[in-house]
């Protein structure tokens, strides 16, 4: 899909062959303009894949729809996308640390859907598992309930929260092997694995890319078949 890495970006990406499972050098930035700007969307960004975010800013991919835990801070993580005014819609659990995202929301430049954090991750998990949604009591009797279906089950009230899926997931791992198996460090495992399950195309960055077998099977949190593109983070 891509003819080569954009100028000034070090290191190749590795792309798995759909037929053989082998890796091949290719551009990590095969998100064509006709797919991403202005009508195409990146919906899922988590785990701070800084190189991919920097490339989105460099290419000025606009009208982005994001699903992520938060809006980060100016100059950091997805905060760079708000700095460059590239976001049109955000689904997140909070934006409290990013005054630019707040300003854009209050100026009606972006649409923001704030979702309780546990509900957010379960909606993404549902999307990855092929479910239509989840039932949760969180938000009953609050503004979170507005416009949603309430369901009574076994004497309890629940809100039906619909599943979330994305066109692209941009994720970040600590370790990856040559096939694309991923292992995460610390809290980056909170959202990355479920994000990788709920996207049509998964692009990952990794701090270290190692030979197959270095990552123990029980330490693999995102298996290679889910990963379409892998970018060395160095």
JSON list of C-alpha atoms in Angstrom, two decimals:
[
{"chain": "A", "resi": 1, "resn": "UNK", "atom": "CA", "xyz": [0.00, 0.00, 0.00]},
{"chain": "A", "resi": 2, "resn": "UNK", "atom": "CA", "xyz": [2.82, 2.41, 0.76]},
{"chain": "A", "resi": 3, "resn": "UNK", "atom": "CA", "xyz": [5.77, 3.16, -1.43]},
{"chain": "A", "resi": 4, "resn": "UNK", "atom": "CA", "xyz": [8.20, 3.91, 1.38]},
{"chain": "A", "resi": 5, "resn": "UNK", "atom": "CA", "xyz": [8.55, 5.71, 4.69]},
{"chain": "A", "resi": 6, "resn": "UNK", "atom": "CA", "xyz": [7.98, 9.46, 4.68]},
{"chain": "A", "resi": 7, "resn": "UNK", "atom": "CA", "xyz": [11.09, 11.58, 4.55]},
{"chain": "A", "resi": 8, "resn": "UNK", "atom": "CA", "xyz": [12.94, 12.02, 7.81]},
{"chain": "A", "resi": 9, "resn": "UNK", "atom": "CA", "xyz": [11.42, 9.08, 9.63]},
{"chain": "A", "resi": 10, "resn": "UNK", "atom": "CA", "xyz": [14.02, 6.54, 10.76]},
{"chain": "A", "resi": 11, "resn": "UNK", "atom": "CA", "xyz": [13.58, 2.81, 10.71]},
{"chain": "A", "resi": 12, "resn": "UNK", "atom": "CA", "xyz": [11.33, 0.51, 8.71]},
{"chain": "A", "resi": 13, "resn": "UNK", "atom": "CA", "xyz": [8.03, -0.94, 9.65]},
{"chain": "A", "resi": 14, "resn": "UNK", "atom": "CA", "xyz": [7.32, -4.62, 9.48]},
{"chain": "A", "resi": 15, "resn": "UNK", "atom": "CA", "xyz": [4.17, -5.81, 7.80]},
{"chain": "A", "resi": 16, "resn": "UNK", "atom": "CA", "xyz": [2.88, -9.34, 8.13]},
{"chain": "A", "resi": 17, "resn": "UNK", "atom": "CA", "xyz": [2.12, -11.15, 4.92]},
{"chain": "A", "resi": 18, "resn": "UNK", "atom": "CA", "xyz": [-1.47, -12.29, 4.90]},
{"chain": "A", "resi": 19, "resn": "UNK", "atom": "CA", "xyz": [-0.48, -15.50, 3.14]},
{"chain": "A", "resi": 20, "resn": "UNK", "atom": "CA", "xyz": [2.71, -16.56, 4.91]},
{"chain": "A", "resi": 21, "resn": "UNK", "atom": "CA", "xyz": [2.83, -14.68, 8.20]},
{"chain": "A", "resi": 22, "resn": "UNK", "atom": "CA", "xyz": [6.33, -13.44, 7.29]},
{"chain": "A", "resi": 23, "resn": "UNK", "atom": "CA", "xyz": [7.42, -9.86, 7.86]},
{"chain": "A", "resi": 24, "resn": "UNK", "atom": "CA", "xyz": [8.30, -7.42, 5.13]},
{"chain": "A", "resi": 25, "resn": "UNK", "atom": "CA", "xyz": [9.70, -3.92, 5.13]},
{"chain": "A", "resi": 26, "resn": "UNK", "atom": "CA", "xyz": [7.13, -1.35, 4.13]},
{"chain": "A", "resi": 27, "resn": "UNK", "atom": "CA", "xyz": [5.98, 2.10, 5.08]},
{"chain": "A", "resi": 28, "resn": "UNK", "atom": "CA", "xyz": [4.19, 2.26, 8.43]},
{"chain": "A", "resi": 29, "resn": "UNK", "atom": "CA", "xyz": [2.21, 5.20, 7.12]},
{"chain": "A", "resi": 30, "resn": "UNK", "atom": "CA", "xyz": [-0.04, 3.54, 4.59]},
{"chain": "A", "resi": 31, "resn": "UNK", "atom": "CA", "xyz": [-3.08, 5.43, 5.84]},
{"chain": "A", "resi": 32, "resn": "UNK", "atom": "CA", "xyz": [-3.87, 7.03, 2.52]},
{"chain": "A", "resi": 33, "resn": "UNK", "atom": "CA", "xyz": [-5.23, 10.56, 2.41]},
{"chain": "A", "resi": 34, "resn": "UNK", "atom": "CA", "xyz": [-8.39, 9.34, 0.69]},
{"chain": "A", "resi": 35, "resn": "UNK", "atom": "CA", "xyz": [-9.02, 7.12, 3.72]},
{"chain": "A", "resi": 36, "resn": "UNK", "atom": "CA", "xyz": [-8.10, 9.52, 6.48]},
{"chain": "A", "resi": 37, "resn": "UNK", "atom": "CA", "xyz": [-8.51, 13.10, 5.37]},
{"chain": "A", "resi": 38, "resn": "UNK", "atom": "CA", "xyz": [-10.94, 14.65, 5.51]},
{"chain": "A", "resi": 39, "resn": "UNK", "atom": "CA", "xyz": [-13.60, 11.93, 5.61]},
{"chain": "A", "resi": 40, "resn": "UNK", "atom": "CA", "xyz": [-11.58, 8.98, 6.86]},
{"chain": "A", "resi": 41, "resn": "UNK", "atom": "CA", "xyz": [-11.14, 8.54, 10.59]},
{"chain": "A", "resi": 42, "resn": "UNK", "atom": "CA", "xyz": [-8.76, 7.22, 13.17]},
{"chain": "A", "resi": 43, "resn": "UNK", "atom": "CA", "xyz": [-10.97, 6.27, 16.02]},
{"chain": "A", "resi": 44, "resn": "UNK", "atom": "CA", "xyz": [-8.73, 4.51, 18.46]},
{"chain": "A", "resi": 45, "resn": "UNK", "atom": "CA", "xyz": [-5.55, 5.86, 19.90]},
{"chain": "A", "resi": 46, "resn": "UNK", "atom": "CA", "xyz": [-4.07, 4.67, 23.17]},
{"chain": "A", "resi": 47, "resn": "UNK", "atom": "CA", "xyz": [-0.76, 3.82, 24.84]},
{"chain": "A", "resi": 48, "resn": "UNK", "atom": "CA", "xyz": [1.04, 6.82, 23.35]},
{"chain": "A", "resi": 49, "resn": "UNK", "atom": "CA", "xyz": [2.43, 5.64, 20.01]},
{"chain": "A", "resi": 50, "resn": "UNK", "atom": "CA", "xyz": [4.31, 8.92, 19.69]},
{"chain": "A", "resi": 51, "resn": "UNK", "atom": "CA", "xyz": [5.81, 8.31, 16.23]},
{"chain": "A", "resi": 52, "resn": "UNK", "atom": "CA", "xyz": [2.40, 7.61, 14.72]},
{"chain": "A", "resi": 53, "resn": "UNK", "atom": "CA", "xyz": [0.88, 10.68, 16.33]},
{"chain": "A", "resi": 54, "resn": "UNK", "atom": "CA", "xyz": [3.76, 12.83, 15.12]},
{"chain": "A", "resi": 55, "resn": "UNK", "atom": "CA", "xyz": [3.20, 11.53, 11.59]},
{"chain": "A", "resi": 56, "resn": "UNK", "atom": "CA", "xyz": [-0.50, 12.35, 11.71]},
{"chain": "A", "resi": 57, "resn": "UNK", "atom": "CA", "xyz": [0.42, 15.90, 12.67]},
{"chain": "A", "resi": 58, "resn": "UNK", "atom": "CA", "xyz": [3.10, 16.10, 9.97]},
{"chain": "A", "resi": 59, "resn": "UNK", "atom": "CA", "xyz": [0.64, 14.99, 7.31]},
{"chain": "A", "resi": 60, "resn": "UNK", "atom": "CA", "xyz": [-2.13, 17.20, 8.76]},
{"chain": "A", "resi": 61, "resn": "UNK", "atom": "CA", "xyz": [-4.69, 14.41, 8.81]},
{"chain": "A", "resi": 62, "resn": "UNK", "atom": "CA", "xyz": [-7.80, 16.34, 9.80]},
{"chain": "A", "resi": 63, "resn": "UNK", "atom": "CA", "xyz": [-11.38, 15.64, 10.88]},
{"chain": "A", "resi": 64, "resn": "UNK", "atom": "CA", "xyz": [-10.19, 12.80, 13.10]},
{"chain": "A", "resi": 65, "resn": "UNK", "atom": "CA", "xyz": [-12.58, 10.91, 15.33]},
{"chain": "A", "resi": 66, "resn": "UNK", "atom": "CA", "xyz": [-10.82, 9.62, 18.44]},
{"chain": "A", "resi": 67, "resn": "UNK", "atom": "CA", "xyz": [-11.72, 6.99, 21.01]},
{"chain": "A", "resi": 68, "resn": "UNK", "atom": "CA", "xyz": [-9.21, 7.12, 23.83]},
{"chain": "A", "resi": 69, "resn": "UNK", "atom": "CA", "xyz": [-9.02, 7.23, 27.58]},
{"chain": "A", "resi": 70, "resn": "UNK", "atom": "CA", "xyz": [-8.40, 10.99, 27.79]},
{"chain": "A", "resi": 71, "resn": "UNK", "atom": "CA", "xyz": [-7.22, 14.01, 25.85]},
{"chain": "A", "resi": 72, "resn": "UNK", "atom": "CA", "xyz": [-3.71, 13.91, 27.38]},
{"chain": "A", "resi": 73, "resn": "UNK", "atom": "CA", "xyz": [-1.95, 17.26, 27.81]},
{"chain": "A", "resi": 74, "resn": "UNK", "atom": "CA", "xyz": [-0.79, 19.88, 25.30]},
{"chain": "A", "resi": 75, "resn": "UNK", "atom": "CA", "xyz": [2.30, 18.65, 23.47]},
{"chain": "A", "resi": 76, "resn": "UNK", "atom": "CA", "xyz": [2.00, 15.10, 24.79]},
{"chain": "A", "resi": 77, "resn": "UNK", "atom": "CA", "xyz": [0.34, 12.02, 23.31]},
{"chain": "A", "resi": 78, "resn": "UNK", "atom": "CA", "xyz": [-2.95, 12.72, 21.61]},
{"chain": "A", "resi": 79, "resn": "UNK", "atom": "CA", "xyz": [-2.67, 16.26, 22.96]},
{"chain": "A", "resi": 80, "resn": "UNK", "atom": "CA", "xyz": [-0.58, 16.98, 19.85]},
{"chain": "A", "resi": 81, "resn": "UNK", "atom": "CA", "xyz": [-3.66, 16.37, 17.70]},
{"chain": "A", "resi": 82, "resn": "UNK", "atom": "CA", "xyz": [-5.60, 19.01, 19.62]},
{"chain": "A", "resi": 83, "resn": "UNK", "atom": "CA", "xyz": [-2.64, 21.39, 19.37]},
{"chain": "A", "resi": 84, "resn": "UNK", "atom": "CA", "xyz": [-2.88, 21.06, 15.59]},
{"chain": "A", "resi": 85, "resn": "UNK", "atom": "CA", "xyz": [-6.71, 21.27, 15.58]},
{"chain": "A", "resi": 86, "resn": "UNK", "atom": "CA", "xyz": [-7.03, 17.92, 13.78]},
{"chain": "A", "resi": 87, "resn": "UNK", "atom": "CA", "xyz": [-9.81, 16.39, 15.88]},
{"chain": "A", "resi": 88, "resn": "UNK", "atom": "CA", "xyz": [-13.52, 16.67, 15.11]},
{"chain": "A", "resi": 89, "resn": "UNK", "atom": "CA", "xyz": [-14.97, 14.12, 17.55]},
{"chain": "A", "resi": 90, "resn": "UNK", "atom": "CA", "xyz": [-13.68, 12.69, 20.82]},
{"chain": "A", "resi": 91, "resn": "UNK", "atom": "CA", "xyz": [-15.00, 9.83, 22.93]},
{"chain": "A", "resi": 92, "resn": "UNK", "atom": "CA", "xyz": [-13.07, 9.67, 26.22]},
{"chain": "A", "resi": 93, "resn": "UNK", "atom": "CA", "xyz": [-13.44, 9.38, 29.97]},
{"chain": "A", "resi": 94, "resn": "UNK", "atom": "CA", "xyz": [-12.13, 12.91, 30.68]},
{"chain": "A", "resi": 95, "resn": "UNK", "atom": "CA", "xyz": [-10.41, 15.94, 29.15]},
{"chain": "A", "resi": 96, "resn": "UNK", "atom": "CA", "xyz": [-9.51, 17.66, 32.40]},
{"chain": "A", "resi": 97, "resn": "UNK", "atom": "CA", "xyz": [-5.75, 17.87, 31.77]},
{"chain": "A", "resi": 98, "resn": "UNK", "atom": "CA", "xyz": [-5.96, 19.46, 28.32]},
{"chain": "A", "resi": 99, "resn": "UNK", "atom": "CA", "xyz": [-7.12, 23.10, 28.27]},
{"chain": "A", "resi": 100, "resn": "UNK", "atom": "CA", "xyz": [-6.91, 23.19, 24.46]},
{"chain": "A", "resi": 101, "resn": "UNK", "atom": "CA", "xyz": [-9.36, 20.32, 24.14]},
{"chain": "A", "resi": 102, "resn": "UNK", "atom": "CA", "xyz": [-11.64, 22.09, 26.63]},
{"chain": "A", "resi": 103, "resn": "UNK", "atom": "CA", "xyz": [-11.45, 25.34, 24.65]},
{"chain": "A", "resi": 104, "resn": "UNK", "atom": "CA", "xyz": [-12.24, 23.56, 21.39]},
{"chain": "A", "resi": 105, "resn": "UNK", "atom": "CA", "xyz": [-15.20, 21.79, 23.00]},
{"chain": "A", "resi": 106, "resn": "UNK", "atom": "CA", "xyz": [-16.62, 25.02, 24.44]},
{"chain": "A", "resi": 107, "resn": "UNK", "atom": "CA", "xyz": [-16.17, 26.73, 21.08]},
{"chain": "A", "resi": 108, "resn": "UNK", "atom": "CA", "xyz": [-18.10, 23.86, 19.41]},
{"chain": "A", "resi": 109, "resn": "UNK", "atom": "CA", "xyz": [-15.08, 23.00, 17.29]},
{"chain": "A", "resi": 110, "resn": "UNK", "atom": "CA", "xyz": [-15.11, 19.41, 18.49]},
{"chain": "A", "resi": 111, "resn": "UNK", "atom": "CA", "xyz": [-17.89, 17.12, 19.66]},
{"chain": "A", "resi": 112, "resn": "UNK", "atom": "CA", "xyz": [-17.06, 15.38, 22.94]},
{"chain": "A", "resi": 113, "resn": "UNK", "atom": "CA", "xyz": [-18.75, 12.30, 24.38]},
{"chain": "A", "resi": 114, "resn": "UNK", "atom": "CA", "xyz": [-17.62, 11.75, 27.97]},
{"chain": "A", "resi": 115, "resn": "UNK", "atom": "CA", "xyz": [-18.03, 8.15, 29.10]},
{"chain": "A", "resi": 116, "resn": "UNK", "atom": "CA", "xyz": [-17.29, 6.69, 32.55]},
{"chain": "A", "resi": 117, "resn": "UNK", "atom": "CA", "xyz": [-13.93, 4.96, 32.29]},
{"chain": "A", "resi": 118, "resn": "UNK", "atom": "CA", "xyz": [-15.11, 1.45, 33.16]},
{"chain": "A", "resi": 119, "resn": "UNK", "atom": "CA", "xyz": [-18.01, 1.76, 30.74]},
{"chain": "A", "resi": 120, "resn": "UNK", "atom": "CA", "xyz": [-15.66, 3.01, 28.03]},
{"chain": "A", "resi": 121, "resn": "UNK", "atom": "CA", "xyz": [-13.33, 0.03, 28.19]},
{"chain": "A", "resi": 122, "resn": "UNK", "atom": "CA", "xyz": [-16.23, -2.43, 28.36]},
{"chain": "A", "resi": 123, "resn": "UNK", "atom": "CA", "xyz": [-17.83, -0.87, 25.28]},
{"chain": "A", "resi": 124, "resn": "UNK", "atom": "CA", "xyz": [-14.54, -1.31, 23.43]},
{"chain": "A", "resi": 125, "resn": "UNK", "atom": "CA", "xyz": [-14.22, -4.88, 24.72]},
{"chain": "A", "resi": 126, "resn": "UNK", "atom": "CA", "xyz": [-17.74, -5.59, 23.48]},
{"chain": "A", "resi": 127, "resn": "UNK", "atom": "CA", "xyz": [-16.80, -4.28, 20.05]},
{"chain": "A", "resi": 128, "resn": "UNK", "atom": "CA", "xyz": [-13.78, -6.56, 19.96]},
{"chain": "A", "resi": 129, "resn": "UNK", "atom": "CA", "xyz": [-15.83, -9.60, 21.00]},
{"chain": "A", "resi": 130, "resn": "UNK", "atom": "CA", "xyz": [-18.57, -9.05, 18.44]},
{"chain": "A", "resi": 131, "resn": "UNK", "atom": "CA", "xyz": [-21.21, -8.06, 20.99]},
{"chain": "A", "resi": 132, "resn": "UNK", "atom": "CA", "xyz": [-23.81, -5.37, 20.44]},
{"chain": "A", "resi": 133, "resn": "UNK", "atom": "CA", "xyz": [-23.17, -3.69, 23.76]},
{"chain": "A", "resi": 134, "resn": "UNK", "atom": "CA", "xyz": [-23.06, -4.11, 27.53]},
{"chain": "A", "resi": 135, "resn": "UNK", "atom": "CA", "xyz": [-25.46, -3.57, 30.42]},
{"chain": "A", "resi": 136, "resn": "UNK", "atom": "CA", "xyz": [-24.23, -1.40, 33.28]},
{"chain": "A", "resi": 137, "resn": "UNK", "atom": "CA", "xyz": [-25.85, 0.37, 36.24]},
{"chain": "A", "resi": 138, "resn": "UNK", "atom": "CA", "xyz": [-23.28, 3.16, 36.00]},
{"chain": "A", "resi": 139, "resn": "UNK", "atom": "CA", "xyz": [-24.96, 6.45, 35.17]},
{"chain": "A", "resi": 140, "resn": "UNK", "atom": "CA", "xyz": [-28.49, 5.55, 36.18]},
{"chain": "A", "resi": 141, "resn": "UNK", "atom": "CA", "xyz": [-30.28, 8.73, 37.29]},
{"chain": "A", "resi": 142, "resn": "UNK", "atom": "CA", "xyz": [-27.55, 11.05, 35.92]},
{"chain": "A", "resi": 143, "resn": "UNK", "atom": "CA", "xyz": [-26.97, 12.90, 32.66]},
{"chain": "A", "resi": 144, "resn": "UNK", "atom": "CA", "xyz": [-25.12, 9.81, 31.47]},
{"chain": "A", "resi": 145, "resn": "UNK", "atom": "CA", "xyz": [-28.53, 8.17, 31.07]},
{"chain": "A", "resi": 146, "resn": "UNK", "atom": "CA", "xyz": [-29.86, 10.79, 28.65]},
{"chain": "A", "resi": 147, "resn": "UNK", "atom": "CA", "xyz": [-30.78, 9.28, 25.28]},
{"chain": "A", "resi": 148, "resn": "UNK", "atom": "CA", "xyz": [-30.01, 5.72, 26.36]},
{"chain": "A", "resi": 149, "resn": "UNK", "atom": "CA", "xyz": [-32.19, 2.70, 26.80]},
{"chain": "A", "resi": 150, "resn": "UNK", "atom": "CA", "xyz": [-32.89, 1.55, 30.36]},
{"chain": "A", "resi": 151, "resn": "UNK", "atom": "CA", "xyz": [-33.40, -2.17, 30.85]},
{"chain": "A", "resi": 152, "resn": "UNK", "atom": "CA", "xyz": [-34.90, -3.88, 33.90]},
{"chain": "A", "resi": 153, "resn": "UNK", "atom": "CA", "xyz": [-33.32, -7.24, 34.70]},
{"chain": "A", "resi": 154, "resn": "UNK", "atom": "CA", "xyz": [-33.83, -9.32, 37.83]},
{"chain": "A", "resi": 155, "resn": "UNK", "atom": "CA", "xyz": [-35.20, -6.34, 39.69]},
{"chain": "A", "resi": 156, "resn": "UNK", "atom": "CA", "xyz": [-32.28, -4.05, 38.79]},
{"chain": "A", "resi": 157, "resn": "UNK", "atom": "CA", "xyz": [-31.98, -1.18, 36.32]},
{"chain": "A", "resi": 158, "resn": "UNK", "atom": "CA", "xyz": [-29.24, -1.09, 33.71]},
{"chain": "A", "resi": 159, "resn": "UNK", "atom": "CA", "xyz": [-28.25, 1.17, 30.83]},
{"chain": "A", "resi": 160, "resn": "UNK", "atom": "CA", "xyz": [-27.60, -0.38, 27.44]},
{"chain": "A", "resi": 161, "resn": "UNK", "atom": "CA", "xyz": [-24.23, 0.94, 26.30]},
{"chain": "A", "resi": 162, "resn": "UNK", "atom": "CA", "xyz": [-23.51, 0.14, 22.66]},
{"chain": "A", "resi": 163, "resn": "UNK", "atom": "CA", "xyz": [-20.24, -1.39, 21.50]},
{"chain": "A", "resi": 164, "resn": "UNK", "atom": "CA", "xyz": [-17.40, 0.72, 20.13]},
{"chain": "A", "resi": 165, "resn": "UNK", "atom": "CA", "xyz": [-15.27, -0.26, 17.16]},
{"chain": "A", "resi": 166, "resn": "UNK", "atom": "CA", "xyz": [-12.76, 1.68, 15.11]},
{"chain": "A", "resi": 167, "resn": "UNK", "atom": "CA", "xyz": [-11.26, 1.92, 11.66]},
{"chain": "A", "resi": 168, "resn": "UNK", "atom": "CA", "xyz": [-7.72, 2.01, 13.03]},
{"chain": "A", "resi": 169, "resn": "UNK", "atom": "CA", "xyz": [-6.10, 1.25, 16.38]},
{"chain": "A", "resi": 170, "resn": "UNK", "atom": "CA", "xyz": [-2.79, 2.94, 17.12]},
{"chain": "A", "resi": 171, "resn": "UNK", "atom": "CA", "xyz": [-1.24, 1.12, 20.05]},
{"chain": "A", "resi": 172, "resn": "UNK", "atom": "CA", "xyz": [2.08, 0.97, 21.87]},
{"chain": "A", "resi": 173, "resn": "UNK", "atom": "CA", "xyz": [3.90, -2.08, 23.24]},
{"chain": "A", "resi": 174, "resn": "UNK", "atom": "CA", "xyz": [7.05, -2.59, 25.25]},
{"chain": "A", "resi": 175, "resn": "UNK", "atom": "CA", "xyz": [8.05, -5.78, 23.42]},
{"chain": "A", "resi": 176, "resn": "UNK", "atom": "CA", "xyz": [7.14, -7.12, 20.01]},
{"chain": "A", "resi": 177, "resn": "UNK", "atom": "CA", "xyz": [8.54, -10.07, 18.10]},
{"chain": "A", "resi": 178, "resn": "UNK", "atom": "CA", "xyz": [9.09, -10.38, 14.37]},
{"chain": "A", "resi": 179, "resn": "UNK", "atom": "CA", "xyz": [5.63, -11.88, 13.84]},
{"chain": "A", "resi": 180, "resn": "UNK", "atom": "CA", "xyz": [3.87, -9.05, 15.67]},
{"chain": "A", "resi": 181, "resn": "UNK", "atom": "CA", "xyz": [3.12, -10.65, 19.03]},
{"chain": "A", "resi": 182, "resn": "UNK", "atom": "CA", "xyz": [2.95, -7.84, 21.61]},
{"chain": "A", "resi": 183, "resn": "UNK", "atom": "CA", "xyz": [3.66, -7.55, 25.32]},
{"chain": "A", "resi": 184, "resn": "UNK", "atom": "CA", "xyz": [2.94, -4.43, 27.35]},
{"chain": "A", "resi": 185, "resn": "UNK", "atom": "CA", "xyz": [4.53, -2.81, 30.38]},
{"chain": "A", "resi": 186, "resn": "UNK", "atom": "CA", "xyz": [2.70, -1.66, 33.48]},
{"chain": "A", "resi": 187, "resn": "UNK", "atom": "CA", "xyz": [-0.54, 0.26, 32.96]},
{"chain": "A", "resi": 188, "resn": "UNK", "atom": "CA", "xyz": [-0.28, 0.31, 29.17]},
{"chain": "A", "resi": 189, "resn": "UNK", "atom": "CA", "xyz": [-1.96, -3.11, 29.31]},
{"chain": "A", "resi": 190, "resn": "UNK", "atom": "CA", "xyz": [-5.17, -1.51, 30.59]},
{"chain": "A", "resi": 191, "resn": "UNK", "atom": "CA", "xyz": [-6.46, -0.34, 27.21]},
{"chain": "A", "resi": 192, "resn": "UNK", "atom": "CA", "xyz": [-4.05, -1.56, 24.52]},
{"chain": "A", "resi": 193, "resn": "UNK", "atom": "CA", "xyz": [-5.19, -5.21, 24.34]},
{"chain": "A", "resi": 194, "resn": "UNK", "atom": "CA", "xyz": [-8.89, -4.38, 24.04]},
{"chain": "A", "resi": 195, "resn": "UNK", "atom": "CA", "xyz": [-8.21, -1.58, 21.56]},
{"chain": "A", "resi": 196, "resn": "UNK", "atom": "CA", "xyz": [-6.32, -4.02, 19.34]},
{"chain": "A", "resi": 197, "resn": "UNK", "atom": "CA", "xyz": [-9.34, -6.33, 19.27]},
{"chain": "A", "resi": 198, "resn": "UNK", "atom": "CA", "xyz": [-11.82, -3.64, 18.29]},
{"chain": "A", "resi": 199, "resn": "UNK", "atom": "CA", "xyz": [-10.30, -2.15, 15.14]},
{"chain": "A", "resi": 200, "resn": "UNK", "atom": "CA", "xyz": [-10.25, -3.07, 11.46]},
{"chain": "A", "resi": 201, "resn": "UNK", "atom": "CA", "xyz": [-6.56, -2.20, 11.10]},
{"chain": "A", "resi": 202, "resn": "UNK", "atom": "CA", "xyz": [-4.06, -2.32, 13.97]},
{"chain": "A", "resi": 203, "resn": "UNK", "atom": "CA", "xyz": [-0.80, -0.34, 13.80]},
{"chain": "A", "resi": 204, "resn": "UNK", "atom": "CA", "xyz": [1.56, -0.81, 16.71]},
{"chain": "A", "resi": 205, "resn": "UNK", "atom": "CA", "xyz": [4.79, 0.75, 17.86]},
{"chain": "A", "resi": 206, "resn": "UNK", "atom": "CA", "xyz": [7.24, -1.05, 20.15]},
{"chain": "A", "resi": 207, "resn": "UNK", "atom": "CA", "xyz": [10.18, -0.07, 22.29]},
{"chain": "A", "resi": 208, "resn": "UNK", "atom": "CA", "xyz": [11.97, -3.31, 21.44]},
{"chain": "A", "resi": 209, "resn": "UNK", "atom": "CA", "xyz": [11.49, -5.77, 18.58]},
{"chain": "A", "resi": 210, "resn": "UNK", "atom": "CA", "xyz": [12.92, -9.20, 19.38]},
{"chain": "A", "resi": 211, "resn": "UNK", "atom": "CA", "xyz": [13.20, -12.61, 17.68]},
{"chain": "A", "resi": 212, "resn": "UNK", "atom": "CA", "xyz": [10.28, -15.00, 17.84]},
{"chain": "A", "resi": 213, "resn": "UNK", "atom": "CA", "xyz": [10.44, -17.01, 21.04]},
{"chain": "A", "resi": 214, "resn": "UNK", "atom": "CA", "xyz": [11.92, -14.30, 23.26]},
{"chain": "A", "resi": 215, "resn": "UNK", "atom": "CA", "xyz": [8.44, -13.36, 24.48]},
{"chain": "A", "resi": 216, "resn": "UNK", "atom": "CA", "xyz": [7.08, -16.26, 26.49]},
{"chain": "A", "resi": 217, "resn": "UNK", "atom": "CA", "xyz": [3.70, -17.45, 25.16]},
{"chain": "A", "resi": 218, "resn": "UNK", "atom": "CA", "xyz": [1.94, -16.59, 28.41]},
{"chain": "A", "resi": 219, "resn": "UNK", "atom": "CA", "xyz": [3.33, -13.04, 28.23]},
{"chain": "A", "resi": 220, "resn": "UNK", "atom": "CA", "xyz": [1.80, -12.34, 24.80]},
{"chain": "A", "resi": 221, "resn": "UNK", "atom": "CA", "xyz": [-1.16, -10.02, 25.37]},
{"chain": "A", "resi": 222, "resn": "UNK", "atom": "CA", "xyz": [-1.93, -9.14, 21.75]},
{"chain": "A", "resi": 223, "resn": "UNK", "atom": "CA", "xyz": [-1.31, -12.07, 19.39]},
{"chain": "A", "resi": 224, "resn": "UNK", "atom": "CA", "xyz": [0.25, -11.48, 15.99]},
{"chain": "A", "resi": 225, "resn": "UNK", "atom": "CA", "xyz": [-2.87, -12.18, 13.89]},
{"chain": "A", "resi": 226, "resn": "UNK", "atom": "CA", "xyz": [-4.42, -8.99, 15.29]},
{"chain": "A", "resi": 227, "resn": "UNK", "atom": "CA", "xyz": [-1.48, -6.76, 14.32]},
{"chain": "A", "resi": 228, "resn": "UNK", "atom": "CA", "xyz": [-1.31, -5.47, 10.76]},
{"chain": "A", "resi": 229, "resn": "UNK", "atom": "CA", "xyz": [1.67, -3.13, 10.97]},
{"chain": "A", "resi": 230, "resn": "UNK", "atom": "CA", "xyz": [4.53, -2.86, 13.45]},
{"chain": "A", "resi": 231, "resn": "UNK", "atom": "CA", "xyz": [6.81, 0.17, 13.78]},
{"chain": "A", "resi": 232, "resn": "UNK", "atom": "CA", "xyz": [10.07, 0.20, 15.73]},
{"chain": "A", "resi": 233, "resn": "UNK", "atom": "CA", "xyz": [9.96, 3.00, 18.30]},
{"chain": "A", "resi": 234, "resn": "UNK", "atom": "CA", "xyz": [13.50, 4.18, 17.93]}
]
